[in-house]
C-alpha positions as a Markdown table, in Angstrom:
| # | Residue | x | y | z |
|---|---|---|---|---|
| 1 | Met | -180.8 | 46.0 | 76.2 |
| 2 | Phe | -184.6 | 46.0 | 76.5 |
| 3 | Thr | -186.6 | 48.4 | 78.6 |
| 4 | Arg | -189.7 | 47.1 | 80.0 |
| 5 | Phe | -192.9 | 48.1 | 78.7 |
| 6 | Arg | -195.9 | 47.5 | 81.6 |
| 7 | Pro | -199.5 | 47.9 | 81.8 |
| 8 | Met | -199.0 | 50.9 | 83.4 |
| 9 | Thr | -197.2 | 52.7 | 81.3 |
| 10 | Ala | -200.1 | 52.0 | 78.8 |
| 11 | Ile | -202.2 | 54.0 | 81.3 |
| 12 | Ala | -199.5 | 56.5 | 81.3 |
| 13 | Leu | -199.1 | 56.6 | 77.7 |
| 14 | Ala | -203.3 | 56.9 | 77.3 |
| 15 | Ala | -203.2 | 59.6 | 79.9 |
| 16 | Cys | -200.4 | 61.3 | 78.2 |
| 17 | Leu | -201.9 | 61.4 | 74.8 |
| 18 | Leu | -205.7 | 62.4 | 76.5 |
| 19 | Gly | -203.8 | 65.2 | 78.2 |
| 20 | Gly | -202.3 | 66.4 | 74.9 |
| 21 | Cys | -198.3 | 65.1 | 75.8 |
| 22 | Thr | -195.8 | 65.7 | 73.0 |
| 23 | Glu | -192.5 | 65.9 | 74.9 |
| 24 | Asp | -190.4 | 63.3 | 76.5 |
| 25 | Arg | -192.0 | 61.2 | 78.8 |
| 26 | Asn | -189.2 | 60.1 | 80.4 |
| 27 | Glu | -189.2 | 56.8 | 79.2 |
| 28 | Pro | -186.5 | 55.1 | 77.7 |
| 29 | Gly | -187.1 | 54.8 | 73.7 |
| 30 | His | -189.4 | 57.8 | 73.7 |
| 31 | Val | -187.6 | 60.8 | 73.3 |
| 32 | Arg | -189.3 | 64.2 | 71.3 |
| 33 | Cys | -192.0 | 61.7 | 70.2 |
| 34 | Thr | -194.9 | 63.2 | 68.7 |
| 35 | Glu | -198.0 | 62.9 | 69.6 |
| 36 | His | -198.8 | 60.6 | 66.6 |
| 37 | Glu | -195.8 | 58.7 | 67.2 |
| 38 | Glu | -197.2 | 57.9 | 70.9 |
| 39 | Glu | -200.1 | 57.2 | 69.1 |
| 40 | Arg | -198.6 | 54.6 | 66.8 |
| 41 | Val | -196.9 | 52.6 | 69.8 |
| 42 | Ala | -200.1 | 51.9 | 71.7 |
| 43 | Val | -201.3 | 50.5 | 68.5 |
| 44 | Leu | -198.4 | 48.3 | 67.7 |
| 45 | Ala | -198.3 | 47.5 | 71.3 |
| 46 | Gln | -201.6 | 45.7 | 71.3 |
| 47 | Leu | -201.0 | 43.7 | 68.0 |
| 48 | Pro | -201.4 | 40.2 | 68.7 |
| 49 | Ile | -198.9 | 38.8 | 67.4 |
| 50 | Leu | -196.7 | 40.0 | 70.2 |
| 51 | Asp | -198.4 | 38.0 | 72.8 |
| 52 | Ala | -198.0 | 34.7 | 70.4 |
| 53 | His | -195.2 | 32.7 | 71.3 |
| 54 | Pro | -194.3 | 29.1 | 71.3 |
| 55 | Ala | -195.7 | 27.0 | 74.3 |
| 56 | Ser | -192.2 | 26.4 | 75.6 |
| 57 | Thr | -190.9 | 30.2 | 75.7 |
| 58 | Glu | -191.6 | 32.2 | 78.3 |
| 59 | Ala | -192.1 | 35.9 | 78.4 |
| 60 | Thr | -189.5 | 38.1 | 79.6 |
| 61 | Gly | -190.5 | 41.7 | 79.2 |
| 62 | Thr | -191.6 | 44.3 | 76.6 |
| 63 | Phe | -190.1 | 47.6 | 74.9 |
| 64 | Ser | -191.4 | 50.5 | 72.9 |
| 65 | Gly | -189.9 | 54.0 | 71.1 |
| 66 | Cys | -190.2 | 56.5 | 68.5 |
| 67 | Gly | -188.8 | 59.6 | 68.3 |
| 68 | Gln | -184.9 | 60.0 | 67.9 |
| 69 | Asp | -182.2 | 58.1 | 69.0 |
| 70 | Asp | -179.2 | 59.7 | 71.3 |
| 71 | Ser | -177.9 | 60.8 | 68.1 |
| 72 | Gly | -181.0 | 62.6 | 66.9 |
| 73 | Asp | -181.6 | 60.2 | 64.0 |
| 74 | Pro | -185.5 | 59.4 | 63.7 |
| 75 | Val | -186.9 | 56.3 | 65.7 |
| 76 | Ala | -189.8 | 54.5 | 63.5 |
| 77 | Ser | -192.5 | 54.2 | 66.4 |
| 78 | His | -192.5 | 50.3 | 67.3 |
| 79 | Ala | -193.7 | 48.0 | 70.3 |
| 80 | Ala | -191.8 | 44.6 | 71.5 |
| 81 | Gln | -192.3 | 41.9 | 73.1 |
| 82 | Thr | -189.1 | 39.5 | 74.7 |
| 83 | Tyr | -188.9 | 36.0 | 75.2 |
| 84 | Arg | -186.4 | 33.3 | 76.6 |
| 85 | Ser | -186.7 | 30.2 | 75.0 |
| 86 | Thr | -185.0 | 26.2 | 74.7 |
| 87 | Leu | -186.1 | 26.2 | 71.3 |
| 88 | Thr | -183.8 | 26.8 | 68.2 |
| 89 | Glu | -183.8 | 29.6 | 66.2 |
| 90 | Ala | -185.4 | 27.8 | 63.6 |
| 91 | Glu | -188.3 | 26.2 | 66.0 |
| 92 | Ile | -188.9 | 29.8 | 66.6 |
| 93 | Arg | -188.9 | 31.6 | 63.4 |
| 94 | Ala | -191.1 | 28.2 | 62.1 |
| 95 | Phe | -193.5 | 28.9 | 64.9 |
| 96 | Tyr | -193.9 | 32.8 | 64.1 |
| 97 | Trp | -193.8 | 32.3 | 59.9 |
| 98 | Asp | -196.8 | 30.2 | 60.7 |
| 99 | Glu | -198.4 | 32.7 | 63.1 |
| 100 | Leu | -197.7 | 35.5 | 60.7 |
| 101 | Met | -199.7 | 33.9 | 57.9 |
| 102 | Arg | -202.5 | 33.2 | 60.2 |
| 103 | Asp | -202.3 | 37.0 | 61.0 |
| 104 | Gly | -202.6 | 38.2 | 57.2 |
| 105 | Trp | -198.9 | 39.1 | 57.5 |
| 106 | Arg | -197.6 | 38.9 | 53.7 |
| 107 | Asn | -193.9 | 38.6 | 52.6 |
| 108 | Ala | -193.0 | 41.9 | 51.0 |
| 109 | Ser | -188.5 | 41.1 | 51.0 |
| 110 | Thr | -186.8 | 42.4 | 47.8 |
| 111 | Ala | -183.6 | 40.4 | 49.1 |
| 112 | Ile | -185.0 | 37.1 | 48.2 |
| 113 | Ala | -183.4 | 35.0 | 45.2 |
| 114 | Pro | -186.1 | 33.8 | 43.1 |
| 115 | Asp | -185.3 | 30.3 | 43.4 |
| 116 | Val | -185.7 | 30.6 | 47.5 |
| 117 | Ala | -189.2 | 30.1 | 49.3 |
| 118 | Pro | -190.5 | 32.9 | 51.5 |
| 119 | Pro | -190.6 | 30.0 | 54.6 |
| 120 | Leu | -187.4 | 29.6 | 54.0 |
| 121 | Ala | -185.8 | 33.3 | 53.5 |
| 122 | Phe | -187.9 | 33.9 | 56.8 |
| 123 | Leu | -186.1 | 30.7 | 58.2 |
| 124 | Arg | -182.7 | 32.2 | 57.3 |
| 125 | Gly | -183.8 | 35.4 | 58.6 |
| 126 | Ile | -183.9 | 37.6 | 55.1 |
| 127 | Ser | -187.3 | 38.0 | 54.6 |
| 128 | Cys | -189.3 | 40.9 | 55.5 |
| 129 | Leu | -192.8 | 40.5 | 56.5 |
| 130 | Val | -195.4 | 43.4 | 56.7 |
| 131 | Lys | -199.1 | 44.2 | 57.4 |
| 132 | Asp | -201.1 | 47.3 | 56.8 |
| 133 | Val | -202.6 | 48.4 | 60.6 |
| 134 | Ala | -204.3 | 51.6 | 60.8 |
| 135 | Gly | -203.0 | 53.1 | 57.6 |
| 136 | Ala | -199.3 | 52.8 | 57.8 |
| 137 | Arg | -197.8 | 49.5 | 57.0 |
| 138 | Val | -195.8 | 47.8 | 59.5 |
| 139 | Val | -193.0 | 45.0 | 59.5 |
| 140 | Phe | -192.2 | 42.5 | 61.8 |
| 141 | Thr | -188.4 | 41.4 | 62.9 |
| 142 | Val | -187.4 | 38.8 | 65.3 |
| 143 | Ala | -183.6 | 39.3 | 66.9 |
| 144 | Phe | -181.9 | 37.1 | 68.9 |
| 145 | Asp | -179.5 | 38.5 | 71.5 |
| 146 | Pro | -176.9 | 37.6 | 71.2 |
| 147 | Pro | -177.1 | 35.5 | 67.9 |
| 148 | Pro | -177.6 | 32.0 | 68.2 |
| 149 | Ser | -174.2 | 29.6 | 67.1 |
| 150 | Pro | -173.7 | 26.2 | 67.2 |
| 151 | Ala | -171.4 | 26.9 | 70.5 |
| 152 | Thr | -173.9 | 27.7 | 72.4 |
| 153 | Phe | -176.5 | 25.1 | 71.4 |
| 154 | Pro | -178.6 | 24.3 | 73.3 |
| 155 | Ala | -178.2 | 27.0 | 75.9 |
| 156 | Pro | -181.7 | 29.2 | 76.0 |
| 157 | Ala | -182.2 | 31.6 | 73.3 |
| 158 | Thr | -183.3 | 35.3 | 74.1 |
| 159 | Phe | -185.3 | 36.6 | 71.4 |
| 160 | Ala | -187.2 | 39.7 | 70.8 |
| 161 | Ile | -190.3 | 40.1 | 68.1 |
| 162 | Thr | -191.2 | 43.6 | 66.8 |
| 163 | Ala | -193.8 | 45.4 | 65.1 |
| 164 | Ala | -192.4 | 49.0 | 63.5 |
| 165 | Asp | -194.0 | 51.4 | 61.5 |
| 166 | Gln | -192.3 | 52.0 | 58.3 |
| 167 | Asp | -192.6 | 55.5 | 57.5 |
| 168 | Pro | -191.4 | 56.8 | 54.1 |
| 169 | Glu | -189.0 | 59.1 | 56.4 |
| 170 | Tyr | -187.6 | 56.0 | 58.2 |
| 171 | Leu | -187.6 | 53.8 | 55.0 |
| 172 | Arg | -184.3 | 51.8 | 56.4 |
| 173 | Ser | -185.4 | 48.4 | 56.3 |
| 174 | Pro | -184.5 | 45.9 | 53.7 |
| 175 | Cys | -188.4 | 45.7 | 52.4 |
């Protein structure tokens, strides 16, 4: 499910951008990306929050994307890091809430009931944290694969953290 974004990929991306490439780079997730979209992927991949993780968590890979999906629908420029951890979903989400608040992210969710505090909503997976990055609004998400359940506890959790542009043409997120 997750593809690996290696340092050599970043070098190839930079070379492609400097050389003016705008077509497919034959990299999974990069289908008909524009030069601007590829530049955004490079900016997002450098966000410090993607490297932040609890001490007992192991990085397992990275992935990114832009352009179009297999059906031709637009895909917002995004960069992500995958991890494996023995922590619970609540512990992982609590760690990221603290890191995101320290890094200047803010809650922009319209789906949170007025009587629910934003940190609690994030722990429940229903909030929307955003930050302006180089002139565009970026959305942060945590996704578990598979979603944690009491039946699998305390098995290691595999999760991805993603920073994705929230361009008006891609406005499909819950924010």
